[in-house]
Amino acid sequence: MRLVALFEAAKGALVLLVAFGLHALLHRDAAALAVKLVGHLHLHPGSHFARVVIEAAAKLSDARLWTLTALALGYSALRLAEAWGLWRQRAWAEWLALASGGIYLPVELYELSEKPTLLRLSIVLLNLGIVVFMAMSLHRERRRK
């Protein structure tokens, strides 16, 4: 349970850093920063990935950045609360972990079937493992009561 709590805390912390990064882009020219980043990473500016990054950055208005920052903060808070609850062995956190893990499985399985990669397979297996573990934990607790 503690391992899952640490995993959820790590996800929450990572998304919190993303929220801070998005907030730092407010009132700045995100497209110019994206071009600079593409150059710094020595990516070919005409490559698909570079174009996607630059085009996405060009569409970032301050309103969108505020929205994305708020969504990232909310997601981070949810993950950190889940991690706290799992660490303290709260039943609500186990239900939350089961539901939040299970909701992603159909999408992850679809993506794996469309373009199988080792990374996608690893994500599916990790998420499936967490869902099964949470379901077993909740079932054991229910039988114990």
XYZ file of N, CA and C in Angstrom, residues 62-131:
210
model
N -2.997 33.630 -22.104
C -2.956 33.699 -20.643
C -4.163 32.994 -20.027
N -5.332 33.118 -20.664
C -6.526 32.448 -20.148
C -6.354 30.935 -20.168
N -5.790 30.405 -21.256
C -5.547 28.960 -21.334
C -4.508 28.536 -20.303
N -3.487 29.344 -20.107
C -2.460 29.007 -19.120
C -3.049 28.969 -17.712
N -3.920 29.932 -17.395
C -4.583 29.922 -16.091
C -5.425 28.659 -15.933
N -6.149 28.302 -16.989
C -6.996 27.109 -16.944
C -6.146 25.846 -16.765
N -5.098 25.714 -17.567
C -4.226 24.545 -17.457
C -3.540 24.482 -16.094
N -3.138 25.639 -15.584
C -2.514 25.683 -14.257
C -3.503 25.225 -13.188
N -4.730 25.713 -13.270
C -5.752 25.328 -12.288
C -6.057 23.833 -12.375
N -6.161 23.305 -13.592
C -6.410 21.865 -13.761
C -5.245 21.041 -13.206
N -4.030 21.480 -13.476
C -2.854 20.764 -12.969
C -2.815 20.808 -11.443
N -3.144 21.953 -10.873
C -3.174 22.054 -9.406
C -4.242 21.147 -8.808
N -5.409 21.106 -9.437
C -6.479 20.229 -8.961
C -6.095 18.767 -9.045
N -5.509 18.368 -10.171
C -5.081 16.981 -10.343
C -4.003 16.635 -9.326
N -3.077 17.550 -9.127
C -2.000 17.329 -8.162
C -2.561 17.183 -6.753
N -3.496 18.038 -6.392
C -4.102 17.959 -5.060
C -4.816 16.618 -4.869
N -5.514 16.156 -5.906
C -6.202 14.870 -5.834
C -5.201 13.732 -5.626
N -4.115 13.733 -6.401
C -3.097 12.679 -6.282
C -2.418 12.717 -4.914
N -2.115 13.916 -4.419
C -1.448 14.023 -3.120
C -2.388 13.621 -1.983
N -3.663 13.968 -2.108
C -4.639 13.537 -1.100
C -4.794 12.018 -1.130
N -4.832 11.454 -2.321
C -4.915 10.000 -2.458
C -3.687 9.339 -1.828
N -2.515 9.895 -2.084
C -1.283 9.347 -1.511
C -1.327 9.403 0.014
N -1.774 10.529 0.553
C -1.885 10.662 2.013
C -2.851 9.617 2.571
N -4.009 9.477 1.908
C -5.005 8.521 2.364
C -4.510 7.078 2.290
N -3.787 6.755 1.230
C -3.245 5.405 1.112
C -2.176 5.153 2.178
N -1.340 6.161 2.421
C -0.298 6.028 3.434
C -0.909 5.777 4.811
N -2.037 6.455 5.066
C -2.724 6.327 6.362
C -3.763 5.200 6.346
N -3.789 4.439 5.243
C -4.662 3.276 5.077
C -6.144 3.612 5.249
N -6.570 4.650 4.571
C -7.964 5.056 4.593
C -8.717 4.344 3.463
N -9.883 3.839 3.765
C -10.674 3.097 2.774
C -11.056 3.981 1.589
N -11.388 5.250 1.842
C -11.778 6.146 0.752
C -10.646 6.287 -0.263
N -9.400 6.259 0.213
C -8.258 6.403 -0.689
C -8.090 5.137 -1.535
N -8.370 3.991 -0.951
C -8.297 2.745 -1.714
C -9.357 2.740 -2.810
N -10.569 3.192 -2.478
C -11.621 3.294 -3.490
C -11.237 4.294 -4.579
N -10.659 5.403 -4.170
C -10.225 6.412 -5.138
C -9.141 5.844 -6.053
N -8.185 5.132 -5.492
C -7.110 4.535 -6.299
C -7.674 3.506 -7.276
N -8.621 2.706 -6.806
C -9.254 1.706 -7.671
C -9.987 2.387 -8.828
N -10.775 3.399 -8.515
C -11.554 4.095 -9.544
C -10.658 4.872 -10.497
N -9.698 5.606 -9.958
C -8.854 6.435 -10.826
C -7.926 5.584 -11.684
N -7.528 4.433 -11.175
C -6.721 3.536 -12.003
C -7.563 2.832 -13.043
N -8.743 2.395 -12.645
C -9.619 1.672 -13.553
C -10.148 2.514 -14.693
N -10.320 3.803 -14.450
C -10.894 4.669 -15.484
C -9.935 4.859 -16.671
N -8.631 4.731 -16.407
C -7.641 4.904 -17.476
C -7.393 3.632 -18.276
N -7.709 2.466 -17.709
C -7.371 1.205 -18.370
C -7.933 1.057 -19.787
N -9.209 1.361 -20.057
C -9.693 1.206 -21.437
C -8.904 2.058 -22.443
N -8.587 3.282 -22.066
C -7.826 4.160 -22.961
C -6.412 3.614 -23.158
N -5.784 3.197 -22.062
C -4.423 2.663 -22.150
C -4.385 1.390 -22.988
N -5.381 0.523 -22.820
C -5.437 -0.705 -23.618
C -5.656 -0.393 -25.101
N -6.507 0.580 -25.374
C -6.728 0.990 -26.770
C -5.429 1.522 -27.382
N -4.744 2.401 -26.657
C -3.484 2.946 -27.167
C -2.448 1.847 -27.380
N -2.411 0.888 -26.479
C -1.486 -0.234 -26.614
C -1.818 -1.062 -27.853
N -3.101 -1.268 -28.112
C -3.490 -2.050 -29.292
C -3.207 -1.303 -30.596
N -3.319 0.031 -30.561
C -3.077 0.830 -31.763
C -1.589 0.942 -32.097
N -0.781 1.143 -31.075
C 0.660 1.300 -31.282
C 1.391 0.686 -30.092
N 1.630 -0.630 -30.164
C 2.277 -1.288 -29.026
C 3.742 -0.863 -28.869
N 4.061 -0.417 -27.671
C 5.441 -0.105 -27.322
C 5.702 -0.676 -25.933
N 6.957 -0.814 -25.605
C 7.312 -1.331 -24.286
C 6.841 -0.377 -23.190
N 6.925 0.918 -23.439
C 6.475 1.907 -22.459
C 4.970 1.774 -22.213
N 4.188 1.677 -23.283
C 2.730 1.550 -23.131
C 2.366 0.252 -22.427
N 3.056 -0.824 -22.769
C 2.803 -2.095 -22.090
C 3.134 -1.981 -20.604
N 4.232 -1.329 -20.289
C 4.627 -1.149 -18.887
C 3.585 -0.336 -18.121
N 3.076 0.715 -18.744
C 2.064 1.558 -18.099
C 0.794 0.761 -17.838
N 0.355 -0.016 -18.830
C -0.847 -0.833 -18.667
C -0.650 -1.844 -17.539
N 0.501 -2.517 -17.536
C 0.746 -3.529 -16.509
C 0.830 -2.911 -15.117
N 1.489 -1.766 -15.008
C 1.590 -1.091 -13.715
C 0.212 -0.664 -13.220
N -0.554 -0.048 -14.086
C -1.887 0.416 -13.714
C -2.800 -0.768 -13.387
N -2.731 -1.815 -14.187
C -3.533 -3.004 -13.929
C -3.140 -3.626 -12.590
N -1.851 -3.655 -12.306
C -1.388 -4.188 -11.028
C -1.934 -3.402 -9.857
N -1.943 -2.078 -9.978
C -2.476 -1.233 -8.903
C -3.977 -1.473 -8.734
N -4.705 -1.555 -9.843
C -6.151 -1.778 -9.772
C -6.452 -3.127 -9.122
